[in-house]
Coordinates of C-alpha atoms in Angstrom, one line a residue:
M1 CA 67.7 96.8 88.1
S2 CA 69.2 95.6 91.9
E3 CA 66.4 96.2 94.3
P4 CA 67.1 98.8 97.2
A5 CA 67.3 96.9 100.4
G6 CA 63.9 96.1 101.9
H7 CA 61.0 99.6 101.8
R8 CA 60.2 99.8 105.0
Q9 CA 58.6 102.2 107.1
A10 CA 61.4 104.5 108.8
V11 CA 62.3 107.5 111.0
L12 CA 61.0 109.9 108.2
R13 CA 62.1 112.8 107.1
S14 CA 61.0 116.7 107.9
T15 CA 60.0 116.6 104.3
R16 CA 58.7 114.1 101.7
P17 CA 60.4 114.9 98.5
S18 CA 58.6 111.8 97.4
R19 CA 55.0 113.7 97.3
I20 CA 56.6 116.6 95.6
N21 CA 59.3 116.0 93.0
S22 CA 57.8 114.8 90.6
K23 CA 56.3 118.7 89.7
F24 CA 59.8 120.1 91.0
F25 CA 61.8 117.8 88.4
R26 CA 60.3 119.2 85.4
L27 CA 60.7 122.8 87.0
I28 CA 64.7 122.7 87.0
P29 CA 67.5 121.2 84.3
G30 CA 68.4 117.8 84.1
G31 CA 72.7 116.9 83.1
K32 CA 73.7 117.2 79.7
G33 CA 71.4 120.0 79.0
M34 CA 68.4 118.8 79.6
S35 CA 66.0 121.1 79.6
E36 CA 64.4 119.1 82.6
Y37 CA 65.4 116.7 85.5
Q38 CA 63.7 113.6 84.1
P39 CA 65.5 110.9 86.8
F40 CA 66.7 107.0 85.8
P41 CA 64.3 104.4 87.6
M42 CA 67.0 103.8 90.5
Q43 CA 67.0 107.5 90.9
R44 CA 63.6 108.0 91.2
V45 CA 63.4 105.0 94.0
I46 CA 66.1 106.8 96.4
H47 CA 64.2 109.7 96.0
A48 CA 61.4 108.6 97.1
S49 CA 62.6 107.1 99.7
K50 CA 61.2 108.2 103.8
A51 CA 64.7 107.0 105.3
L52 CA 66.5 109.4 107.8
Y53 CA 69.6 108.1 106.7
R54 CA 69.8 107.1 102.8
V55 CA 72.8 104.5 101.3
A56 CA 73.5 104.7 97.7
C57 CA 75.7 102.5 96.6
L58 CA 76.3 102.8 93.0
G59 CA 78.1 102.3 90.0
R60 CA 80.5 105.2 88.1
Q61 CA 79.1 107.5 85.7
V62 CA 75.2 106.6 86.9
G63 CA 74.0 110.8 87.3
K64 CA 74.7 110.5 91.7
S65 CA 75.5 113.9 91.7
E66 CA 72.5 114.9 88.9
L67 CA 70.2 112.7 92.1
A68 CA 72.3 114.5 94.7
S69 CA 72.0 118.2 93.4
A70 CA 68.4 117.4 92.9
E71 CA 67.9 116.9 96.7
A72 CA 69.2 119.8 97.2
A73 CA 67.9 122.2 95.2
F74 CA 64.3 121.1 96.2
E75 CA 65.5 122.1 99.9
L76 CA 66.7 125.2 99.0
C77 CA 63.1 126.4 97.1
T78 CA 60.7 124.7 99.4
N79 CA 62.1 125.0 102.9
A80 CA 62.2 128.2 103.7
N81 CA 64.5 127.0 107.1
S82 CA 66.6 124.3 106.3
E83 CA 70.0 124.7 105.6
G84 CA 72.7 121.7 103.9
W85 CA 75.8 120.8 103.1
V86 CA 77.8 118.5 100.9
V87 CA 80.2 117.2 102.0
A88 CA 83.2 115.0 99.5
P89 CA 86.9 113.9 100.0
V90 CA 88.2 117.0 98.6
H91 CA 87.3 120.8 96.8
K92 CA 87.2 119.6 94.0
Q93 CA 84.4 116.9 93.8
T94 CA 82.7 119.1 96.3
K95 CA 82.2 122.3 93.9
V96 CA 80.7 119.6 91.1
I97 CA 77.8 118.9 93.1
Y98 CA 77.0 122.6 94.2
L99 CA 77.6 124.0 91.1
R100 CA 74.8 122.0 89.8
T101 CA 73.0 122.7 92.4
V102 CA 73.1 127.0 92.3
E103 CA 72.5 125.8 87.9
K104 CA 69.4 124.0 89.2
V105 CA 67.8 126.8 91.8
I106 CA 68.7 129.6 89.3
A107 CA 66.6 127.7 86.7
A108 CA 63.8 127.6 89.0
L109 CA 63.9 130.5 89.9
E110 CA 63.1 131.6 86.5
K111 CA 59.9 130.2 86.8
P112 CA 56.7 132.0 87.8
E113 CA 56.0 128.7 90.8
F114 CA 59.3 130.5 92.4
A115 CA 58.3 134.5 92.0
H116 CA 58.5 134.6 95.9
L117 CA 62.0 133.3 95.8
K118 CA 66.0 135.5 95.9
A119 CA 68.6 133.8 95.2
N120 CA 72.2 135.3 96.6
V121 CA 75.3 133.2 95.4
R122 CA 78.8 133.3 96.5
R123 CA 80.5 130.8 94.5
S124 CA 84.1 132.0 95.6
D125 CA 82.5 130.1 98.9
L126 CA 80.7 127.6 97.5
E127 CA 77.0 129.1 99.3
I128 CA 74.0 130.0 98.6
E129 CA 71.1 131.5 99.7
V130 CA 67.4 131.4 98.9
E131 CA 65.1 134.1 100.4
H132 CA 62.0 132.7 100.6
Y133 CA 58.9 135.4 101.3
D134 CA 55.4 135.4 101.5
R135 CA 54.6 136.8 97.5
D136 CA 56.5 137.9 94.8
W137 CA 59.7 139.2 96.5
R138 CA 59.7 142.4 94.5
A139 CA 56.2 143.1 95.2
S140 CA 55.2 146.4 97.7
G141 CA 54.8 144.8 101.0
A142 CA 56.5 141.3 100.7
K143 CA 57.3 140.0 103.8
K144 CA 60.3 137.4 104.4
L145 CA 59.4 134.2 105.9
G146 CA 63.4 132.6 106.3
T147 CA 66.3 132.3 104.1
A148 CA 67.4 128.7 102.8
K149 CA 71.0 128.3 103.0
F150 CA 73.3 125.8 101.1
A151 CA 77.4 124.8 100.7
G152 CA 80.4 123.3 99.7
R153 CA 82.9 121.8 102.2
S154 CA 85.6 119.3 102.0
A155 CA 86.7 116.9 104.1
A156 CA 90.6 116.7 103.3
K157 CA 90.8 118.2 106.9
L158 CA 88.2 117.7 109.7
D159 CA 88.7 122.0 111.1
N160 CA 87.1 122.5 107.9
L161 CA 83.9 120.7 109.3
V162 CA 82.7 123.3 111.8
G163 CA 80.4 125.8 112.6
A164 CA 76.6 125.0 111.3
T165 CA 73.9 123.1 112.7
L166 CA 72.5 121.3 109.7
T167 CA 68.6 120.0 108.6
Y168 CA 70.2 117.8 105.4
L169 CA 73.5 116.7 104.7
I170 CA 75.2 115.2 101.6
I171 CA 78.0 113.0 101.7
D172 CA 79.6 112.3 98.2
E173 CA 82.4 109.2 98.2
A174 CA 81.2 108.9 100.6
A175 CA 83.7 105.8 100.9
V176 CA 86.6 108.1 100.5
V177 CA 85.8 110.7 103.2
Q178 CA 87.5 110.2 107.1
Q179 CA 85.3 107.6 109.5
E180 CA 86.6 110.4 111.9
A181 CA 84.9 113.4 109.8
W182 CA 81.2 111.5 109.6
E183 CA 81.4 110.5 113.7
V184 CA 83.4 113.2 115.0
A185 CA 82.5 117.1 113.1
L186 CA 79.2 116.1 110.6
E187 CA 76.8 113.7 112.0
P188 CA 76.7 115.7 115.9
M189 CA 75.6 118.9 113.4
L190 CA 72.4 117.0 112.8
S191 CA 71.6 115.4 116.3
T192 CA 69.3 119.1 117.6
T193 CA 67.0 118.8 113.7
Q194 CA 66.5 115.1 113.4
G195 CA 68.6 116.0 109.6
W196 CA 68.0 113.5 106.4
V197 CA 71.4 112.3 105.2
L198 CA 72.4 111.0 101.7
F199 CA 75.2 108.8 101.4
I200 CA 76.0 108.6 97.7
S201 CA 79.1 106.8 97.1
T202 CA 81.3 103.8 94.6
P203 CA 82.4 101.1 96.9
R204 CA 86.0 101.0 98.2
G205 CA 86.6 97.7 100.1
F206 CA 85.1 96.8 103.3
N207 CA 85.6 100.0 105.2
W208 CA 82.8 102.7 107.3
F209 CA 80.9 102.7 103.8
Y210 CA 80.5 99.0 103.6
E211 CA 79.6 98.9 107.7
I212 CA 76.7 101.5 107.1
Y213 CA 75.5 100.2 103.5
E214 CA 75.1 97.2 106.1
R215 CA 73.0 99.1 108.7
G216 CA 70.7 100.0 105.7
R217 CA 70.1 96.0 104.5
S218 CA 69.5 95.0 108.5
T219 CA 65.9 94.2 109.8
A220 CA 67.1 95.5 113.5
P221 CA 65.0 98.0 115.5
E222 CA 68.4 100.3 115.9
D223 CA 68.6 100.4 112.0
V224 CA 65.2 101.1 111.2
A225 CA 66.4 104.8 110.3
W226 CA 68.6 103.4 107.9
E227 CA 67.8 102.5 103.6
S228 CA 70.6 101.6 101.7
F229 CA 70.4 101.0 97.7
N230 CA 72.9 98.7 95.0
A231 CA 73.2 99.1 91.5
P232 CA 75.9 98.8 89.2
S233 CA 76.2 101.0 86.2
W234 CA 74.4 99.1 83.5
D235 CA 71.5 98.8 85.9
A236 CA 71.6 102.3 87.2
N237 CA 71.5 103.9 84.1
P238 CA 69.5 102.5 81.2
V239 CA 71.0 105.0 78.8
V240 CA 74.9 103.7 78.5
P241 CA 74.4 100.6 76.1
R242 CA 75.6 97.7 77.4
T243 CA 78.9 97.4 74.8
Y244 CA 80.0 100.3 76.7
Y245 CA 80.4 98.0 80.2
Q246 CA 81.6 94.9 77.8
K247 CA 84.3 97.0 76.1
K248 CA 85.6 98.5 80.4
K249 CA 85.4 94.3 81.3
L250 CA 88.0 93.7 79.2
E251 CA 89.9 96.7 79.3
K252 CA 89.5 96.7 83.5
P253 CA 91.1 94.0 85.6
D254 CA 88.2 92.1 87.3
L255 CA 88.6 93.6 90.8
E256 CA 88.9 97.1 89.1
F257 CA 85.4 96.3 87.2
R258 CA 83.4 94.9 89.8
Q259 CA 84.0 97.6 91.8
E260 CA 84.0 101.1 90.4
Y261 CA 81.1 99.7 87.1
G262 CA 79.8 96.8 89.2
A263 CA 79.3 98.5 92.7
E264 CA 80.5 95.7 94.5
F265 CA 82.4 95.6 97.5
V266 CA 85.4 93.7 97.1
S267 CA 88.8 93.3 99.3
N268 CA 91.6 96.3 98.1
S269 CA 94.0 94.5 100.2
G270 CA 94.3 92.2 96.8
S271 CA 96.4 92.4 94.6
V272 CA 96.0 94.1 91.7
F273 CA 97.2 91.1 89.8
Q274 CA 94.5 88.4 90.6
G275 CA 95.4 85.4 87.8
I276 CA 99.1 84.7 88.9
D277 CA 98.9 81.4 90.1
G278 CA 96.5 80.4 87.5
C279 CA 98.5 81.6 84.6
P280 CA 101.3 79.9 82.7
K281 CA 104.3 79.0 83.5
M282 CA 108.1 79.3 82.0
A283 CA 110.8 77.3 83.9
V284 CA 114.2 79.4 84.3
D285 CA 117.3 78.9 84.1
A286 CA 119.5 81.3 86.8
D287 CA 122.7 82.8 86.6
L288 CA 123.0 84.1 89.7
S289 CA 127.0 84.3 89.8
D290 CA 127.6 88.2 89.9
Y291 CA 125.5 89.5 93.0
Q292 CA 125.2 92.6 91.0
R293 CA 123.3 90.9 88.0
E294 CA 120.6 88.4 87.9
R295 CA 120.3 86.9 85.1
L296 CA 116.8 84.0 84.2
I297 CA 116.9 82.7 80.7
S298 CA 114.0 80.4 79.9
L299 CA 114.3 80.4 76.2
S300 CA 116.8 81.4 73.3
Y301 CA 116.4 83.7 69.9
N302 CA 114.4 82.1 68.1
P303 CA 114.3 83.4 64.5
K304 CA 111.3 83.3 63.3
H305 CA 109.7 84.7 66.3
A306 CA 109.4 88.8 67.3
Y307 CA 111.0 90.0 70.5
V308 CA 110.2 93.0 72.5
V309 CA 112.3 94.3 75.9
G310 CA 110.3 95.8 78.6
A311 CA 112.4 98.2 80.2
D312 CA 112.6 99.9 83.7
F313 CA 115.9 102.1 84.7
G314 CA 117.2 101.9 87.5
R315 CA 118.2 105.8 89.8
L316 CA 120.1 105.6 92.8
Q317 CA 118.8 103.0 95.0
D318 CA 116.7 101.1 92.0
Y319 CA 117.2 98.6 90.3
T320 CA 117.3 98.3 86.7
V321 CA 114.9 95.2 84.7
Y322 CA 115.0 94.5 81.2
T323 CA 111.9 91.9 80.9
V324 CA 111.8 89.9 77.1
M325 CA 109.0 89.4 75.9
D326 CA 107.9 86.3 72.3
T327 CA 105.4 88.1 71.8
T328 CA 104.4 85.6 69.0
S329 CA 104.1 82.5 71.7
R330 CA 103.4 85.6 74.3
Q331 CA 105.8 83.6 77.1
M332 CA 108.7 85.3 78.9
V333 CA 111.7 84.4 77.7
A334 CA 114.2 86.1 80.0
S335 CA 115.0 88.6 82.5
Y336 CA 117.8 90.7 83.5
R337 CA 118.2 92.8 87.0
F338 CA 120.5 95.0 88.1
D339 CA 122.2 97.7 90.0
Y340 CA 124.2 99.5 88.4
V341 CA 124.2 103.2 88.6
D342 CA 125.7 105.0 85.8
W343 CA 123.7 104.9 82.2
D344 CA 126.7 103.3 79.7
R345 CA 126.7 100.3 81.8
Q346 CA 122.8 100.2 81.5
L347 CA 123.1 100.9 77.9
A348 CA 125.9 98.5 77.2
E349 CA 123.5 95.8 78.6
L350 CA 120.4 97.5 77.4
K351 CA 122.6 97.1 73.5
R352 CA 123.6 93.4 74.6
V353 CA 120.8 92.1 75.1
S354 CA 118.4 93.8 72.5
D355 CA 121.0 92.3 69.9
E356 CA 120.6 88.8 71.9
Y357 CA 117.0 89.0 70.7
G358 CA 117.5 89.7 66.8
G359 CA 117.7 93.6 67.6
A360 CA 114.2 93.5 70.1
L361 CA 112.7 96.7 69.8
V362 CA 112.9 98.2 73.5
V363 CA 110.1 99.9 75.2
G364 CA 111.4 102.2 78.1
D365 CA 109.6 104.4 81.2
N366 CA 111.6 107.1 80.5
N367 CA 109.8 109.8 82.8
G368 CA 112.4 112.0 84.2
V369 CA 114.9 111.6 81.8
G370 CA 113.3 113.2 79.0
D371 CA 115.4 112.1 75.7
Y372 CA 117.7 111.4 76.9
I373 CA 117.6 107.7 76.3
Q374 CA 115.8 107.7 73.5
L375 CA 119.1 109.8 72.1
E376 CA 121.8 107.3 73.7
C377 CA 119.5 104.5 72.2
A378 CA 119.8 105.5 69.1
K379 CA 123.5 106.3 68.9
L380 CA 123.7 102.8 69.7
G381 CA 121.5 101.5 67.3
I382 CA 119.0 99.9 69.3
P383 CA 115.2 100.6 68.3
F384 CA 113.6 102.6 71.5
E385 CA 110.0 103.4 72.0
G386 CA 109.6 106.0 75.5
L387 CA 106.9 106.4 77.3
K388 CA 106.1 108.7 80.0
F389 CA 104.7 105.6 82.7
T390 CA 105.0 107.2 86.5
G391 CA 101.9 108.9 87.4
T392 CA 99.6 108.6 83.7
E393 CA 97.0 107.3 82.2
V394 CA 99.2 105.8 79.8
K395 CA 100.4 103.7 83.4
T396 CA 97.1 102.9 84.2
Q397 CA 96.4 101.6 81.2
T398 CA 99.7 99.5 80.8
I399 CA 99.5 97.8 84.2
N400 CA 95.3 97.0 83.5
H401 CA 96.9 95.5 80.2
L402 CA 99.2 93.5 81.8
A403 CA 96.5 92.5 85.2
I404 CA 93.9 91.5 82.1
G405 CA 96.8 88.8 80.4
L406 CA 97.7 87.2 83.5
E407 CA 94.0 86.7 84.9
Q408 CA 93.1 85.3 81.6
G409 CA 96.6 83.2 80.6
Y410 CA 97.2 85.1 77.9
L411 CA 100.8 85.3 78.8
A412 CA 103.2 82.8 79.9
I413 CA 105.6 84.0 83.0
Q414 CA 108.9 83.2 84.5
D415 CA 108.6 80.9 87.3
D416 CA 110.3 83.5 89.7
P417 CA 109.5 84.0 93.0
S418 CA 110.9 87.3 93.2
L419 CA 108.2 88.6 90.4
Y420 CA 105.3 86.7 92.4
K421 CA 105.4 89.1 95.2
E422 CA 106.5 92.0 93.6
L423 CA 103.0 91.3 91.4
R424 CA 101.0 90.6 94.9
L425 CA 102.2 93.6 96.7
Y426 CA 101.4 96.1 93.6
K427 CA 98.1 96.7 95.4
Y428 CA 95.5 99.9 94.6
T429 CA 95.2 102.5 97.1
R430 CA 93.0 105.5 96.4
T431 CA 93.7 109.6 96.1
E432 CA 92.3 112.3 98.4
S433 CA 90.0 112.6 95.0
G434 CA 88.8 109.6 94.8
Q435 CA 91.1 107.7 92.2
L436 CA 92.4 104.6 92.5
K437 CA 95.7 104.4 92.0
M438 CA 98.1 101.3 92.0
A439 CA 101.5 101.0 93.2
A440 CA 103.9 99.0 95.1
E441 CA 102.9 98.3 99.5
G442 CA 105.0 100.2 101.4
R443 CA 108.8 100.7 100.5
N444 CA 108.7 97.6 98.2
H445 CA 109.9 97.3 94.5
D446 CA 108.4 97.3 91.6
D447 CA 111.0 97.0 89.1
R448 CA 109.7 93.6 87.6
V449 CA 106.8 94.3 87.8
V450 CA 106.6 97.5 85.1
S451 CA 109.4 96.0 82.9
L452 CA 107.0 93.0 82.3
A453 CA 103.4 95.6 81.5
L454 CA 106.1 97.6 79.3
A455 CA 107.1 94.6 77.5
Y456 CA 103.5 92.9 77.6
S457 CA 102.2 96.0 76.2
K458 CA 102.7 94.9 72.8
C459 CA 100.8 91.9 72.8
E460 CA 97.1 91.2 71.7
H461 CA 94.9 89.5 74.4
V462 CA 94.1 86.2 71.8
G463 CA 94.0 82.9 73.1
Q464 CA 95.6 81.1 76.2
A465 CA 99.5 81.3 76.1
E466 CA 101.6 77.7 76.8
G467 CA 104.0 78.2 79.8
L468 CA 107.0 75.2 79.4
T469 CA 107.4 72.8 82.8
P470 CA 111.3 72.6 84.4
E471 CA 110.7 68.5 81.9
E472 CA 109.7 70.5 78.3
T473 CA 112.3 73.4 79.0
S474 CA 115.4 70.7 79.3
M475 CA 113.7 68.9 76.1
M476 CA 113.4 72.5 74.6
K477 CA 117.2 73.4 75.1
R478 CA 117.7 70.0 73.5
L479 CA 116.0 69.7 70.5
E480 CA 117.6 73.2 70.4
S481 CA 121.1 72.2 70.4
D482 CA 119.9 69.1 68.3
L483 CA 118.4 71.5 64.9
D484 CA 122.0 74.1 66.0
N485 CA 123.8 70.5 64.8
L486 CA 121.5 70.0 62.0
R487 CA 121.9 73.5 60.8
E488 CA 125.6 73.2 60.7
I489 CA 125.6 69.9 58.6
A490 CA 122.7 71.6 56.1
S491 CA 125.3 74.2 56.0
R492 CA 127.4 71.8 54.6
G493 CA 125.7 70.8 51.8
D494 CA 124.8 67.6 53.3
S495 CA 121.1 66.3 52.1
N496 CA 120.9 63.0 54.3
V497 CA 121.5 62.8 57.8
L498 CA 120.7 59.2 59.7
G499 CA 117.7 59.3 58.0
I500 CA 116.3 62.7 58.6
E501 CA 116.0 64.7 55.6
V502 CA 117.5 68.6 55.9
L503 CA 115.8 70.6 53.9
G504 CA 118.6 73.8 54.8
D505 CA 117.7 76.7 56.6
Y506 CA 113.8 76.6 55.8
G507 CA 113.7 73.6 57.5
A508 CA 114.9 74.1 60.7
M509 CA 113.9 77.4 61.2
D510 CA 110.5 75.7 60.3
A511 CA 111.0 73.5 63.0
L512 CA 112.0 75.3 65.6
S513 CA 109.0 78.1 65.1
D514 CA 106.7 75.0 66.7
L515 CA 109.1 73.7 69.1
S516 CA 106.5 74.2 72.2
A517 CA 104.2 71.8 70.8
L518 CA 106.8 69.4 69.4
N519 CA 107.9 68.9 72.9
R520 CA 104.0 68.0 74.4
S521 CA 103.9 65.9 71.1
L522 CA 107.5 63.8 72.4
M523 CA 106.7 63.9 76.0
N524 CA 102.9 62.1 75.7

């Protein structure tokens, strides 16, 4: 497990749950139906810290919400004059920790140890108050000692973060909360009480959360009140088997996996696609004679291979792009880009491309066009599979599949600077809820990216793909021409031409299926 960055004598919090929580934990429920809270080792370390400001940078699914709600429940049940908030980027996230806190408090108040406490819950307002008495609150003569308060607040608007003097604060997904919310609105609420703060989050690049995390690792005198903790998911949550994370590593692009599960600070300014320069490339013949239509061809149809066309249909100012992927060799063999607006021309071109590659299956983004494309393709005899690509889990899976393929060199892409640009400008951002989003930066286009991702979605990650240099492509085309001549000769019934025995169509097709290897043997 990753150790916290230096235990040291820091400014003490007004209460020290590390000396009491071992008993308190048994009085509150844990997550997933557990009768008592049993913190993981990293959670115990964070609970035990005496630092005024604790910064927990942890991977996903490690019990951050359980950690936070246990802290809040402890304050409500043991500190009669405490007042705390949980703040998260949006209301929905705030509600998670608030409701878990309420659940723990209500369960604790059923125990005889807390007969002197009385709760008042206002779920619609995300507020709970716990009245403290000197004896069982139902007993005659019970004297009220104070009221502990806890509330959930959204950081979506700074206006929501006013009107309280706090003794403690929990900021969930702190990396997504605006720095201004902390510095301008929240931090001043703790100034008169010297209240403690727990920042919990997965990282999001090198933003203000990274800066406070570094304060917790610093040995400078001015940072003595800070302590930071860091652990990847597989260390922080010992319950989940390692095989789960091994599977996730194969499913997620490297940057996303390292950030979300590895709890690493990595640059979010980088592209979703990290392996562009190193992946195999296919030389192209470009036809740019028609300003409305761009045609890039690397290899023509091989009857021994299977093909898929990825179709990203243009609308108004967007371009339409068709990408042809050889699923046998995992090579991007052709791409077509044009700005025709009317559907008839788009579909006519799609029919031509599909037919040119042996009636190739078309995988298309039909989001926003309903069943129209599917029906029209059926009329034209185009095999079509539609995906609702925009803003869905399907999109995430499809883009991740392509990103992994590029990183590992599982596919060869065309040597096209415009494609490289689109891939590099396809970047990660975060939504207000803290979820990762992938999209073209600014007003840049993503039609090449989407089309390629759709085409590659039908390829499996198996071994390294082979690219073709311009010299190899030229050799390949000469071989294709020679084989065409051989087919023609074979069709006339000749059995031997220039000393080369021709075994009918089978020999020619078999040779075509291994042209890439033949190229290399000839060039070496």
